[in-house]
């Protein structure tokens, strides 16, 4: 079995999976649309649900040393192995829309390079998403590269990519954030981000915040479980904390890039494609001040493409290896990569036309429906199941053995046994009422 070359390798791979489009593309526009109440609830959710579950999910993988369809059986509850089906469903749906946004990043990186060379002009976001061929080409490219990386089996490559390129993305975001924020004032952004407004506190906001915490941390889908099953040493808690802190930091910094620019463009009477388009409008607007703006845009979207790839590759691997172990463990694993790849390709290509390029497909709203189905229901459901398993069914002796001697154990145990399942159960229940 493949093992991480070091515990740092594991943290890098888990962070590579966690840090992606959810942090840089999605969180800022959600924070902008839903305001400070959403952000504060999100941070609270991370503390009482996200971090404890991250550790819980990793524990199941580490203690069993097995993947999606065997881990729970290995720990004495074979019926729970069916959890794998939920993960496969969630994984395929995520890839169905995630690869579309990954394609947008590819396209913007490539188009800014061409604009820099004076060969072509970068289209506006609305024109681009309305152009069927461009959507198909960029989505095709992103899915193809994802499959290529998985097929080439370049786990070490992913470690290296996260190790060197992700810090660079972090630095770029910090610099952009400083510059963008200076244009409107720090307090304007913090007011927008952190002001609690009781009027906007409702079940929907809470559900969105919890769901996003899962999506952003790659939780409730077995990804962290599978990663941790390759882990040799016992450093679950440390790894969980690192991954959580890095993920949250990137999401917050990205807000300081996007939100000021959106506010500024609106103040100047401009039209912002809010929602899905915010990042793709905000960053180019920010960089339009600079002579080398095209190349900076290219660099940014290239690095973001890499962050998206480390996430899509991890997701793809988890799902394809789950299918392989379920359907024919003795067979050739590459076969399942091809099957999954073909399926994801078709799904993502159709979804890519649902953001304006094709009228009938756009009416189906596939992009939003896939996103909502996973983030609002499937991932939280997966998380609830993990909390129940770890809190109530997994033998405590095994948990203690892998948790290590840490003072926070009783606190974590109390949270994962009572707080997390209760909170998740209530949140999910109210969403159906
Ligand atoms: N956490 C990733 C992001 O922030 O973009 C998305 C993701 C990757 C979710 C892998 C789930 C997963 F298994």
Coordinates of C-alpha atoms and ligand atoms in Angstrom, one line a residue:
X1 CA 0.0 0.0 0.0
X2 CA 1.2 3.5 -0.7
X3 CA 2.3 5.4 2.4
X4 CA 3.0 9.1 2.8
X5 CA 6.7 9.8 2.5
X6 CA 6.4 11.8 5.7
X7 CA 3.8 13.1 8.0
X8 CA 4.4 16.4 6.3
X9 CA 3.5 14.7 3.1
X10 CA 0.2 13.7 4.6
X11 CA -0.5 17.2 5.9
X12 CA 0.4 18.7 2.5
X13 CA -1.9 16.2 0.6
X14 CA -4.8 16.8 3.0
X15 CA -4.3 20.5 2.8
X16 CA -4.0 20.3 -0.9
X17 CA -7.4 18.6 -1.0
X18 CA -8.9 21.0 1.4
X19 CA -7.6 24.3 0.0
X20 CA -9.2 24.8 -3.4
X21 CA -12.0 26.6 -5.2
X22 CA -14.2 26.5 -2.2
X23 CA -11.9 28.8 -0.4
X24 CA -10.9 31.3 -3.1
X25 CA -13.8 31.2 -5.5
X26 CA -16.8 30.3 -3.4
X27 CA -16.4 31.5 0.2
X28 CA -15.9 35.2 -0.7
X29 CA -19.0 35.4 -2.8
X30 CA -21.0 33.5 -0.1
X31 CA -19.6 35.9 2.5
X32 CA -20.6 38.9 0.4
X33 CA -24.1 37.6 -0.3
X34 CA -24.9 36.3 3.1
X35 CA -23.0 38.8 5.3
X36 CA -21.4 38.7 8.7
X37 CA -23.9 36.4 10.3
X38 CA -23.0 33.7 7.8
X39 CA -19.3 34.2 8.3
X40 CA -19.5 34.1 12.1
X41 CA -21.7 31.0 12.0
X42 CA -19.2 29.5 9.6
X43 CA -16.4 30.1 12.0
X44 CA -18.4 28.6 14.9
X45 CA -19.3 25.6 12.7
X46 CA -15.7 25.0 12.1
X47 CA -15.0 24.9 15.8
X48 CA -17.8 22.7 17.0
X49 CA -18.4 20.6 13.9
X50 CA -15.6 20.9 11.3
X51 CA -12.4 20.4 13.4
X52 CA -13.8 17.7 15.6
X53 CA -15.1 15.8 12.6
X54 CA -12.0 16.3 10.6
X55 CA -10.1 14.5 13.4
X56 CA -12.9 11.9 13.7
X57 CA -12.9 11.1 10.0
X58 CA -9.1 10.8 10.0
X59 CA -9.3 8.5 13.0
X60 CA -11.5 6.1 11.1
X61 CA -9.0 5.9 8.2
X62 CA -5.9 5.8 10.4
X63 CA -7.2 3.1 12.8
X64 CA -8.6 0.9 10.1
X65 CA -5.9 1.4 7.5
X66 CA -8.6 0.8 4.9
X67 CA -10.5 2.7 2.3
X68 CA -14.1 3.7 1.7
X69 CA -15.8 0.3 1.5
X70 CA -13.7 -1.5 4.1
X71 CA -12.8 0.9 6.9
X72 CA -16.0 0.6 9.0
X73 CA -16.1 -3.2 8.6
X74 CA -12.5 -3.4 9.8
X75 CA -13.6 -1.6 12.9
X76 CA -16.4 -4.1 13.5
X77 CA -19.4 -2.6 11.7
X78 CA -19.6 -4.0 8.2
X79 CA -23.0 -2.6 7.5
X80 CA -21.5 0.9 7.7
X81 CA -19.3 0.1 4.8
X82 CA -22.3 1.2 2.7
X83 CA -21.2 4.8 3.7
X84 CA -19.0 4.4 0.6
X85 CA -22.0 4.7 -1.7
X86 CA -22.9 8.1 -0.2
X87 CA -19.3 9.2 -0.8
X88 CA -19.3 8.1 -4.4
X89 CA -22.6 10.0 -5.1
X90 CA -21.3 13.1 -3.4
X91 CA -17.9 12.9 -5.2
X92 CA -19.4 12.5 -8.7
X93 CA -21.7 15.4 -8.1
X94 CA -19.0 17.6 -6.8
X95 CA -16.7 16.8 -9.8
X96 CA -19.7 17.6 -12.0
X97 CA -19.6 21.3 -11.2
X98 CA -16.1 21.7 -9.7
X99 CA -14.4 20.8 -13.0
X100 CA -16.4 23.5 -14.7
X101 CA -15.0 26.1 -12.3
X102 CA -11.6 24.6 -12.7
X103 CA -12.0 25.0 -16.4
X104 CA -12.8 28.7 -15.9
X105 CA -9.5 29.1 -14.1
X106 CA -7.6 27.3 -16.9
X107 CA -9.3 29.5 -19.4
X108 CA -8.5 32.8 -17.6
X109 CA -4.9 31.7 -17.1
X110 CA -4.6 30.9 -20.8
X111 CA -6.5 34.0 -22.0
X112 CA -4.5 36.4 -19.9
X113 CA -1.3 34.9 -21.3
X114 CA -2.6 35.4 -24.8
X115 CA -3.7 38.9 -24.0
X116 CA -0.3 39.6 -22.6
X117 CA 1.2 38.5 -25.9
X118 CA -1.3 40.7 -27.7
X119 CA -2.8 37.7 -29.5
X120 CA -6.4 37.8 -28.1
X121 CA -8.6 39.7 -25.8
X122 CA -10.0 38.2 -22.6
X123 CA -13.8 38.1 -22.8
X124 CA -16.0 39.3 -19.9
X125 CA -17.2 36.7 -17.5
X126 CA -20.8 36.7 -18.8
X127 CA -19.8 36.5 -22.4
X128 CA -17.4 33.7 -21.6
X129 CA -19.9 31.5 -19.7
X130 CA -22.4 32.2 -22.4
X131 CA -20.1 30.8 -25.1
X132 CA -20.8 27.0 -25.5
X133 CA -17.5 26.1 -27.2
X134 CA -15.3 27.9 -24.8
X135 CA -17.2 26.3 -21.9
X136 CA -16.8 22.9 -23.4
X137 CA -13.1 23.3 -24.2
X138 CA -12.1 24.6 -20.8
X139 CA -14.1 22.0 -18.9
X140 CA -12.7 19.3 -21.2
X141 CA -9.2 20.5 -20.5
X142 CA -9.7 20.5 -16.7
X143 CA -11.2 17.0 -16.6
X144 CA -8.6 15.6 -18.9
X145 CA -5.7 17.0 -16.8
X146 CA -7.4 15.7 -13.6
X147 CA -7.6 12.2 -15.2
X148 CA -4.1 12.5 -16.5
X149 CA -2.6 13.3 -13.1
X150 CA -4.5 10.4 -11.5
X151 CA -3.5 8.0 -14.2
X152 CA 0.2 9.0 -14.0
X153 CA 0.0 8.2 -10.3
X154 CA 1.9 11.2 -9.3
X155 CA 1.2 11.5 -5.6
X156 CA 4.7 12.9 -5.0
X157 CA 4.0 15.4 -7.7
X158 CA 1.0 16.6 -5.8
X159 CA 3.0 16.9 -2.6
X160 CA 5.5 19.0 -4.4
X161 CA 2.9 21.2 -6.0
X162 CA 1.2 21.9 -2.7
X163 CA 4.6 22.5 -1.0
X164 CA 5.9 25.1 -3.4
X165 CA 3.0 26.5 -5.4
X166 CA 0.4 26.8 -2.7
X167 CA 2.5 29.1 -0.5
X168 CA 3.0 31.2 -3.6
X169 CA -0.7 31.4 -4.1
X170 CA -1.0 32.3 -0.4
X171 CA 1.5 35.2 -0.8
X172 CA -0.2 36.5 -3.9
X173 CA -3.5 36.5 -2.2
X174 CA -2.1 38.4 0.8
X175 CA -0.5 41.0 -1.4
X176 CA -3.7 41.4 -3.4
X177 CA -5.8 41.6 -0.2
X178 CA -3.6 44.3 1.1
X179 CA -3.9 46.4 -2.0
X180 CA -7.6 45.7 -2.6
X181 CA -8.5 46.5 1.0
X182 CA -6.5 49.8 0.9
X183 CA -8.8 51.0 -1.8
X184 CA -11.9 50.9 0.3
X185 CA -10.6 50.8 3.9
X186 CA -10.0 47.9 6.2
X187 CA -13.0 48.6 8.4
X188 CA -15.4 48.6 5.4
X189 CA -14.4 45.1 4.6
X190 CA -14.4 43.9 8.2
X191 CA -17.8 45.4 8.8
X192 CA -19.1 43.5 5.8
X193 CA -17.4 40.3 6.9
X194 CA -17.9 40.2 10.6
X195 CA -21.0 42.3 11.5
X196 CA -23.6 40.1 13.2
X197 CA -27.1 40.9 12.1
X198 CA -29.8 38.9 14.0
X199 CA -32.3 39.5 11.3
X200 CA -30.3 37.3 8.9
X201 CA -30.0 34.5 11.4
X202 CA -32.2 31.7 10.1
X203 CA -32.1 28.0 9.3
X204 CA -31.0 28.6 5.7
X205 CA -28.0 30.7 6.7
X206 CA -26.9 28.0 9.3
X207 CA -27.3 25.2 6.8
X208 CA -25.3 27.1 4.2
X209 CA -22.5 27.8 6.7
X210 CA -22.3 24.2 7.9
X211 CA -22.5 22.8 4.3
X212 CA -19.7 25.1 3.3
X213 CA -17.5 24.1 6.2
X214 CA -17.8 20.5 5.0
X215 CA -17.2 21.4 1.4
X216 CA -14.2 23.5 2.2
X217 CA -12.6 21.0 4.5
X218 CA -13.3 18.1 2.1
X219 CA -15.3 16.5 4.9
X220 CA -18.2 14.0 5.0
X221 CA -17.1 12.4 1.8
X222 CA -14.4 10.0 3.0
X223 CA -11.5 11.9 1.5
X224 CA -9.8 12.6 4.8
X225 CA -10.6 9.0 5.8
X226 CA -8.8 7.6 2.8
X227 CA -5.8 10.0 3.2
X228 CA -5.4 9.0 6.8
X229 CA -5.5 5.3 6.0
X230 CA -2.1 5.8 4.3
X231 CA -0.7 7.5 7.4
X232 CA 2.0 5.7 9.3
X233 CA 2.4 7.9 12.4
X234 CA 0.0 9.1 14.9
X235 CA -0.3 12.7 14.3
X236 CA -4.0 13.0 13.5
X237 CA -4.7 15.9 15.8
X238 CA -1.8 18.0 14.7
X239 CA -2.6 17.2 11.1
X240 CA -6.3 18.1 11.5
X241 CA -5.5 21.4 13.2
X242 CA -3.0 22.4 10.5
X243 CA -5.4 21.6 7.7
X244 CA -8.2 23.4 9.4
X245 CA -6.2 26.5 10.1
X246 CA -4.6 26.8 6.7
X247 CA -8.0 26.2 5.0
X248 CA -9.7 28.9 7.1
X249 CA -6.9 31.4 6.6
X250 CA -6.9 31.1 2.9
X251 CA -10.7 31.6 2.8
X252 CA -10.6 34.7 4.9
X253 CA -7.7 36.3 3.0
X254 CA -9.6 35.6 -0.3
X255 CA -12.5 37.6 1.1
X256 CA -10.2 40.6 1.5
X257 CA -9.4 40.4 -2.2
X258 CA -12.9 39.9 -3.6
X259 CA -15.2 41.9 -1.3
X260 CA -13.4 45.3 -1.6
X261 CA -13.3 45.0 -5.3
X262 CA -17.0 44.1 -5.6
X263 CA -17.9 47.0 -3.3
X264 CA -15.7 49.4 -5.3
X265 CA -17.0 48.3 -8.7
X266 CA -20.6 48.8 -7.4
X267 CA -19.7 52.2 -5.9
X268 CA -18.5 53.3 -9.3
X269 CA -21.8 52.2 -10.8
X270 CA -20.4 49.2 -12.5
X271 CA -22.1 45.8 -12.9
X272 CA -20.6 42.9 -11.0
X273 CA -21.4 39.4 -11.8
X274 CA -22.0 38.5 -8.2
X275 CA -22.2 34.9 -7.2
X276 CA -20.1 32.5 -9.2
X277 CA -18.5 35.3 -11.3
X278 CA -17.3 37.5 -8.5
X279 CA -13.7 36.3 -8.3
X280 CA -13.3 36.4 -12.1
X281 CA -14.4 40.0 -12.1
X282 CA -12.7 41.2 -8.9
X283 CA -9.2 40.0 -9.6
X284 CA -8.9 41.4 -13.1
X285 CA -10.4 44.7 -11.9
X286 CA -7.8 44.9 -9.2
X287 CA -4.9 44.1 -11.5
X288 CA -6.0 46.5 -14.2
X289 CA -4.1 49.1 -12.3
X290 CA -0.8 47.5 -13.2
X291 CA 1.3 47.5 -16.3
X292 CA 2.0 43.8 -16.1
X293 CA -1.6 43.1 -15.1
X294 CA -2.1 40.4 -17.8
X295 CA 0.8 38.4 -16.5
X296 CA -0.2 38.8 -12.9
X297 CA -3.7 37.6 -13.8
X298 CA -2.2 34.7 -15.6
X299 CA 0.0 33.8 -12.6
X300 CA -2.9 34.0 -10.2
X301 CA -5.3 31.9 -12.3
X302 CA -2.5 29.4 -13.0
X303 CA -1.9 29.0 -9.3
X304 CA -5.6 28.8 -8.6
X305 CA -5.9 26.1 -11.3
X306 CA -3.2 24.2 -9.4
X307 CA -5.1 24.5 -6.2
X308 CA -8.3 23.3 -7.9
X309 CA -6.4 20.4 -9.4
X310 CA -5.0 19.1 -6.1
X311 CA -8.6 19.1 -4.9
X312 CA -10.1 17.5 -8.0
X313 CA -7.4 14.9 -8.2
X314 CA -7.9 13.9 -4.5
X315 CA -11.6 13.6 -5.0
X316 CA -11.3 11.6 -8.2
X317 CA -8.9 9.2 -6.6
X318 CA -11.1 8.7 -3.6
X319 CA -14.1 7.9 -5.7
X320 CA -12.3 5.8 -8.3
X321 CA -10.4 3.7 -5.7
X322 CA -13.7 3.2 -3.8
X323 CA -15.4 1.9 -6.9
X324 CA -12.4 -0.3 -7.6
X325 CA -12.3 -1.9 -4.2
X326 CA -16.1 -2.4 -4.2
X327 CA -16.6 -3.8 -7.7
X328 CA -13.5 -5.8 -8.3
X329 CA -10.6 -5.5 -5.9
X330 CA -8.5 -8.0 -7.9
X331 CA -9.1 -6.2 -11.2
X332 CA -7.1 -3.4 -12.9
X333 CA -7.6 -0.1 -11.0
X334 CA -7.0 1.8 -14.2
X335 CA -10.2 0.5 -15.6
X336 CA -12.1 2.4 -12.9
X337 CA -10.2 5.5 -13.6
X338 CA -11.4 5.4 -17.2
X339 CA -15.0 4.6 -16.3
X340 CA -15.1 7.4 -13.7
X341 CA -13.3 9.7 -16.0
X342 CA -15.7 9.1 -18.9
X343 CA -18.7 9.6 -16.6
X344 CA -17.3 12.8 -15.0
X345 CA -16.4 14.2 -18.4
X346 CA -19.9 13.8 -19.7
X347 CA -21.5 15.2 -16.5
X348 CA -19.1 18.2 -16.3
X349 CA -19.5 19.0 -20.0
X350 CA -23.3 19.1 -19.7
X351 CA -23.0 21.2 -16.5
X352 CA -20.6 23.6 -18.2
X353 CA -23.5 24.6 -20.6
X354 CA -25.9 25.3 -17.8
X355 CA -24.4 28.6 -16.8
X356 CA -25.8 30.5 -19.7
X357 CA -24.4 28.9 -22.8
X358 CA -27.4 26.7 -23.7
X359 CA -30.9 27.9 -22.9
X360 CA -32.6 24.6 -22.2
X361 CA -29.7 23.2 -20.1
X362 CA -29.4 26.5 -18.2
X363 CA -33.1 26.2 -17.3
X364 CA -32.3 22.9 -15.5
X365 CA -29.9 24.9 -13.3
X366 CA -27.6 21.9 -13.0
X367 CA -24.6 23.8 -11.7
X368 CA -26.5 25.2 -8.7
X369 CA -28.5 22.0 -8.1
X370 CA -25.3 19.8 -7.9
X371 CA -23.6 22.4 -5.7
X372 CA -26.7 22.6 -3.3
X373 CA -27.4 18.9 -3.3
X374 CA -23.9 18.1 -2.1
X375 CA -23.1 21.0 0.2
X376 CA -26.5 21.4 1.8
X377 CA -27.5 17.8 2.2
X378 CA -25.1 15.0 1.2
X379 CA -21.9 16.2 2.9
X380 CA -23.7 17.2 6.1
X381 CA -25.4 13.8 6.1
X382 CA -22.0 12.1 5.7
X383 CA -20.7 14.2 8.6
X384 CA -23.6 13.2 10.8
X385 CA -22.9 9.5 10.1
X386 CA -19.2 9.9 10.9
X387 CA -20.0 11.7 14.1
X388 CA -22.3 8.9 15.2
X389 CA -19.9 6.2 14.2
X390 CA -16.9 7.8 15.9
X391 CA -18.8 9.0 18.9
X392 CA -20.9 6.0 19.7
X393 CA -19.8 2.9 17.7
X394 CA -16.1 2.9 17.4
X395 CA -14.4 1.2 20.3
X396 CA -12.9 3.9 22.6
X397 CA -9.8 1.9 23.2
X398 CA -8.9 2.1 19.5
X399 CA -9.7 5.8 19.4
X400 CA -7.5 6.5 22.4
X401 CA -4.7 4.5 20.9
X402 CA -4.6 6.7 17.8
X403 CA -5.6 10.0 19.3
X404 CA -2.5 10.0 21.5
X405 CA -2.2 11.4 24.9
X406 CA -3.6 14.9 24.6
X407 CA -5.3 17.1 27.1
X408 CA -8.0 18.0 24.6
X409 CA -9.2 14.4 24.3
X410 CA -12.1 14.7 26.8
X411 CA -13.3 17.9 25.2
X412 CA -13.1 16.5 21.7
X413 CA -14.9 13.3 22.8
X414 CA -17.7 15.2 24.4
X415 CA -18.1 17.4 21.3
X416 CA -18.1 14.5 18.8
X417 CA -20.5 12.4 20.9
X418 CA -23.0 15.0 21.8
X419 CA -22.6 18.4 20.3
X420 CA -21.8 17.5 16.7
X421 CA -24.5 14.8 16.1
X422 CA -27.1 16.9 17.8
X423 CA -26.2 20.1 16.0
X424 CA -26.0 18.3 12.6
X425 CA -29.2 16.3 13.2
X426 CA -31.1 19.5 14.1
X427 CA -29.7 21.4 11.2
X428 CA -30.6 18.7 8.7
X429 CA -34.0 18.1 10.2
X430 CA -35.0 21.8 10.0
X431 CA -33.8 21.9 6.3
X432 CA -36.4 19.3 5.5
X433 CA -39.2 20.9 7.4
Ligands
LIG1 N1 -12.2 21.3 -0.3 C1 -12.1 21.5 -1.7 C2 -12.1 23.0 -1.9 O1 -11.9 23.7 -0.9 O2 -12.2 23.5 -3.0 C3 -13.3 20.8 -2.4 C4 -13.3 19.3 -2.2 C5 -12.2 18.5 -2.5 C6 -14.4 18.8 -1.5 C7 -12.2 17.2 -2.3 C8 -14.4 17.4 -1.3 C9 -13.3 16.6 -1.6 F1 -13.3 15.4 -1.4

